[in-house]
Tab-separated table of C-alpha atoms in Angstrom:
chain	number	residue	atom	x	y	z
A	1	UNK	CA	-0.469	0.239	-0.229
A	2	UNK	CA	1.404	3.006	-0.662
A	3	UNK	CA	1.441	5.444	2.263
A	4	UNK	CA	-0.706	8.206	0.603
A	5	UNK	CA	-3.514	5.981	1.182
A	6	UNK	CA	-3.110	4.601	4.295
A	7	UNK	CA	-3.710	8.380	5.896
A	8	UNK	CA	-6.366	9.045	7.926
A	9	UNK	CA	-9.060	11.787	7.687
A	10	UNK	CA	-10.498	13.963	10.065
A	11	UNK	CA	-13.953	14.461	9.953
A	12	UNK	CA	-14.938	16.116	13.515
A	13	UNK	CA	-13.102	16.962	16.084
A	14	UNK	CA	-14.242	17.664	19.584
A	15	UNK	CA	-12.313	18.836	22.683
A	16	UNK	CA	-13.075	16.174	25.857
A	17	UNK	CA	-10.467	17.817	28.818
A	18	UNK	CA	-8.288	21.292	28.097
A	19	UNK	CA	-5.970	21.322	30.734
A	20	UNK	CA	-2.963	22.941	31.710
A	21	UNK	CA	-0.201	20.438	30.101
A	22	UNK	CA	-2.673	18.539	28.062
A	23	UNK	CA	-5.801	18.188	26.180
A	24	UNK	CA	-7.693	15.849	25.641
A	25	UNK	CA	-9.449	15.320	22.068
A	26	UNK	CA	-11.922	12.728	20.393
A	27	UNK	CA	-11.793	12.770	16.666
A	28	UNK	CA	-14.432	11.072	14.476
A	29	UNK	CA	-12.214	10.365	11.476
A	30	UNK	CA	-12.672	8.233	7.784
A	31	UNK	CA	-9.990	5.214	7.431
A	32	UNK	CA	-8.180	5.160	4.243
A	33	UNK	CA	-11.017	2.428	3.069
A	34	UNK	CA	-13.530	5.348	3.462
A	35	UNK	CA	-15.390	3.605	6.603
A	36	UNK	CA	-15.955	5.925	10.027
A	37	UNK	CA	-13.458	5.241	12.967
A	38	UNK	CA	-12.885	7.292	16.298
A	39	UNK	CA	-9.655	8.580	17.775
A	40	UNK	CA	-9.176	9.570	21.431
A	41	UNK	CA	-5.848	11.115	21.730
A	42	UNK	CA	-3.565	13.758	24.009
A	43	UNK	CA	-2.324	17.027	22.384
A	44	UNK	CA	0.594	18.094	24.322
A	45	UNK	CA	2.418	21.385	23.325
A	46	UNK	CA	6.161	19.672	23.284
A	47	UNK	CA	9.047	19.156	25.615
A	48	UNK	CA	12.895	18.660	25.419
A	49	UNK	CA	15.224	16.084	27.194
A	50	UNK	CA	19.370	16.506	27.227
A	51	UNK	CA	21.923	14.370	28.336
A	52	UNK	CA	24.748	16.470	29.738
A	53	UNK	CA	28.197	14.822	29.758
A	54	UNK	CA	31.043	15.559	31.689
A	55	UNK	CA	34.538	15.451	30.286
A	56	UNK	CA	34.762	12.286	32.870
A	57	UNK	CA	32.684	10.224	31.087
A	58	UNK	CA	29.484	10.975	33.511
A	59	UNK	CA	26.190	12.190	33.265
A	60	UNK	CA	24.201	14.779	35.814
A	61	UNK	CA	20.849	13.080	36.074
A	62	UNK	CA	18.167	14.058	38.358
A	63	UNK	CA	15.736	11.776	40.648
A	64	UNK	CA	12.188	12.556	40.596
A	65	UNK	CA	9.266	11.154	42.418
A	66	UNK	CA	6.572	10.707	39.456
A	67	UNK	CA	3.500	10.613	40.678
A	68	UNK	CA	1.273	8.642	37.678
A	69	UNK	CA	3.904	5.683	38.091
A	70	UNK	CA	3.739	6.273	42.314
A	71	UNK	CA	8.152	5.830	41.769
A	72	UNK	CA	11.297	8.057	42.115
A	73	UNK	CA	12.915	7.442	38.252
A	74	UNK	CA	16.182	8.260	37.729
A	75	UNK	CA	15.875	10.590	34.799
A	76	UNK	CA	18.023	12.909	32.088
A	77	UNK	CA	17.240	16.932	32.293
A	78	UNK	CA	13.933	17.542	30.948
A	79	UNK	CA	10.958	19.998	30.662
A	80	UNK	CA	8.131	20.948	28.597
A	81	UNK	CA	8.053	24.240	26.387
A	82	UNK	CA	6.951	27.268	27.578
A	83	UNK	CA	5.109	28.119	24.688
A	84	UNK	CA	4.250	26.918	21.036
A	85	UNK	CA	7.080	27.666	18.619
A	86	UNK	CA	9.804	28.325	21.806
A	87	UNK	CA	13.290	27.045	20.097
A	88	UNK	CA	13.782	23.514	21.115
A	89	UNK	CA	17.714	23.900	21.607
A	90	UNK	CA	16.851	27.080	23.778
A	91	UNK	CA	14.585	25.348	25.513
A	92	UNK	CA	17.296	22.866	26.747
A	93	UNK	CA	19.762	24.709	27.605
A	94	UNK	CA	16.669	26.147	30.004
A	95	UNK	CA	15.865	23.059	31.615
A	96	UNK	CA	20.220	21.656	31.734
A	97	UNK	CA	20.578	25.197	33.412
A	98	UNK	CA	17.735	24.419	35.622
A	99	UNK	CA	18.035	21.043	36.515
A	100	UNK	CA	21.881	20.662	36.934
A	101	UNK	CA	22.943	24.463	36.730
A	102	UNK	CA	25.245	23.757	33.991
A	103	UNK	CA	25.762	25.623	30.888
A	104	UNK	CA	27.331	23.747	27.969
A	105	UNK	CA	29.726	24.992	25.009
A	106	UNK	CA	28.774	22.232	22.573
A	107	UNK	CA	24.582	21.170	22.159
A	108	UNK	CA	23.836	18.191	19.815
A	109	UNK	CA	20.599	17.585	18.664
A	110	UNK	CA	19.814	13.960	18.875
A	111	UNK	CA	16.234	13.695	17.314
A	112	UNK	CA	12.671	13.763	18.208
A	113	UNK	CA	10.783	10.855	20.490
A	114	UNK	CA	7.393	10.356	19.742
A	115	UNK	CA	6.745	9.264	23.503
A	116	UNK	CA	3.130	7.144	22.746
A	117	UNK	CA	2.715	8.104	19.157
A	118	UNK	CA	-1.127	5.640	19.419
A	119	UNK	CA	-2.486	8.092	22.030
A	120	UNK	CA	-0.303	10.973	22.494
A	121	UNK	CA	1.340	13.955	19.807
A	122	UNK	CA	3.703	14.725	22.680
A	123	UNK	CA	7.620	15.034	21.139
A	124	UNK	CA	10.574	15.121	22.941
A	125	UNK	CA	13.611	16.816	21.009
A	126	UNK	CA	16.854	15.030	22.485
A	127	UNK	CA	19.955	17.176	23.049
A	128	UNK	CA	23.480	15.959	24.072
A	129	UNK	CA	24.993	18.735	25.991
A	130	UNK	CA	29.109	18.553	26.129
A	131	UNK	CA	31.881	21.047	27.191
A	132	UNK	CA	29.725	21.782	30.445
A	133	UNK	CA	30.495	24.437	33.185
A	134	UNK	CA	28.650	23.758	36.260
A	135	UNK	CA	27.055	26.722	38.244
A	136	UNK	CA	23.766	26.864	40.616
A	137	UNK	CA	20.439	25.017	39.652
A	138	UNK	CA	17.274	27.014	39.475
A	139	UNK	CA	14.383	24.223	40.275
A	140	UNK	CA	10.799	25.290	39.019
A	141	UNK	CA	8.573	25.895	42.638
A	142	UNK	CA	6.436	22.285	41.900
A	143	UNK	CA	9.985	20.523	41.324
A	144	UNK	CA	11.927	18.430	44.336
A	145	UNK	CA	14.838	16.814	42.332
A	146	UNK	CA	17.658	15.221	43.673
A	147	UNK	CA	21.074	15.839	40.967
A	148	UNK	CA	23.315	12.936	40.634
A	149	UNK	CA	26.218	12.030	38.242
A	150	UNK	CA	26.097	8.340	36.708
A	151	UNK	CA	28.892	7.134	34.515
A	152	UNK	CA	27.898	6.660	31.280
A	153	UNK	CA	28.796	3.506	31.056
A	154	UNK	CA	26.669	2.696	34.543
A	155	UNK	CA	23.639	4.694	32.764
A	156	UNK	CA	24.089	1.824	29.507
A	157	UNK	CA	23.879	-0.879	31.758
A	158	UNK	CA	20.988	0.008	33.889
A	159	UNK	CA	19.035	0.873	30.792
A	160	UNK	CA	20.257	-2.830	29.054
A	161	UNK	CA	18.769	-4.337	32.587
A	162	UNK	CA	16.022	-2.721	32.677
A	163	UNK	CA	16.353	-0.706	35.954
A	164	UNK	CA	15.921	3.106	33.947
A	165	UNK	CA	11.970	2.875	32.437
A	166	UNK	CA	11.829	6.018	31.423
A	167	UNK	CA	11.902	6.114	27.669
A	168	UNK	CA	13.769	9.701	26.655
A	169	UNK	CA	16.578	8.806	29.300
A	170	UNK	CA	16.750	5.451	27.346
A	171	UNK	CA	16.524	6.490	23.847
A	172	UNK	CA	19.244	9.512	24.399
A	173	UNK	CA	21.067	7.423	26.549
A	174	UNK	CA	21.790	4.758	23.811
A	175	UNK	CA	22.135	7.544	20.936
A	176	UNK	CA	25.011	8.837	22.825
A	177	UNK	CA	26.622	5.956	23.695
A	178	UNK	CA	26.663	4.908	19.910
A	179	UNK	CA	27.158	8.517	18.958
A	180	UNK	CA	30.153	8.706	20.822
A	181	UNK	CA	31.404	5.056	19.635
A	182	UNK	CA	31.040	6.624	15.953
A	183	UNK	CA	33.256	9.371	16.819
A	184	UNK	CA	35.810	7.276	18.513
A	185	UNK	CA	35.861	4.673	15.399
A	186	UNK	CA	36.041	7.938	12.998
A	187	UNK	CA	39.332	9.370	14.889
A	188	UNK	CA	40.936	5.885	14.539
A	189	UNK	CA	40.384	6.348	10.415
């Protein structure tokens, strides 16, 4: 089947819940073969995450209680955009400073992550921050974070052992691990 032939078309859209962070919709759609169907989904303004990598190979992470899961998770710094259209690299630099106190001399875009594309339109842009200088954190009023530095190799082991359930952290850790492997490989050539 041609990719264009797979497209679903919105017939009508109803906003069910309009929250501060999420907005729940129920859309009536037309399937590619013309039959009607319904889609429930959540709209989200978008977010960023950043993996701060120090020269010694450690990563600045945060431990944070996540209410929906009722547990403390180890994550890389992240946050939602402040407004639609906010520059994502600037948002990543803001979250880096707020949650770790760091500034960086080199910011590399690692790609986009669709967190749950069947029910949520959130897109998280992932970044690698290098050439770090340390400063003071500036947590949001409702954030209670415990900063921690963890060796990147240990994070990879924890991801592979299933000990880090946070998707953005898993993906960013593995992308950075592979990016560094490729950089090293290119230096040898």
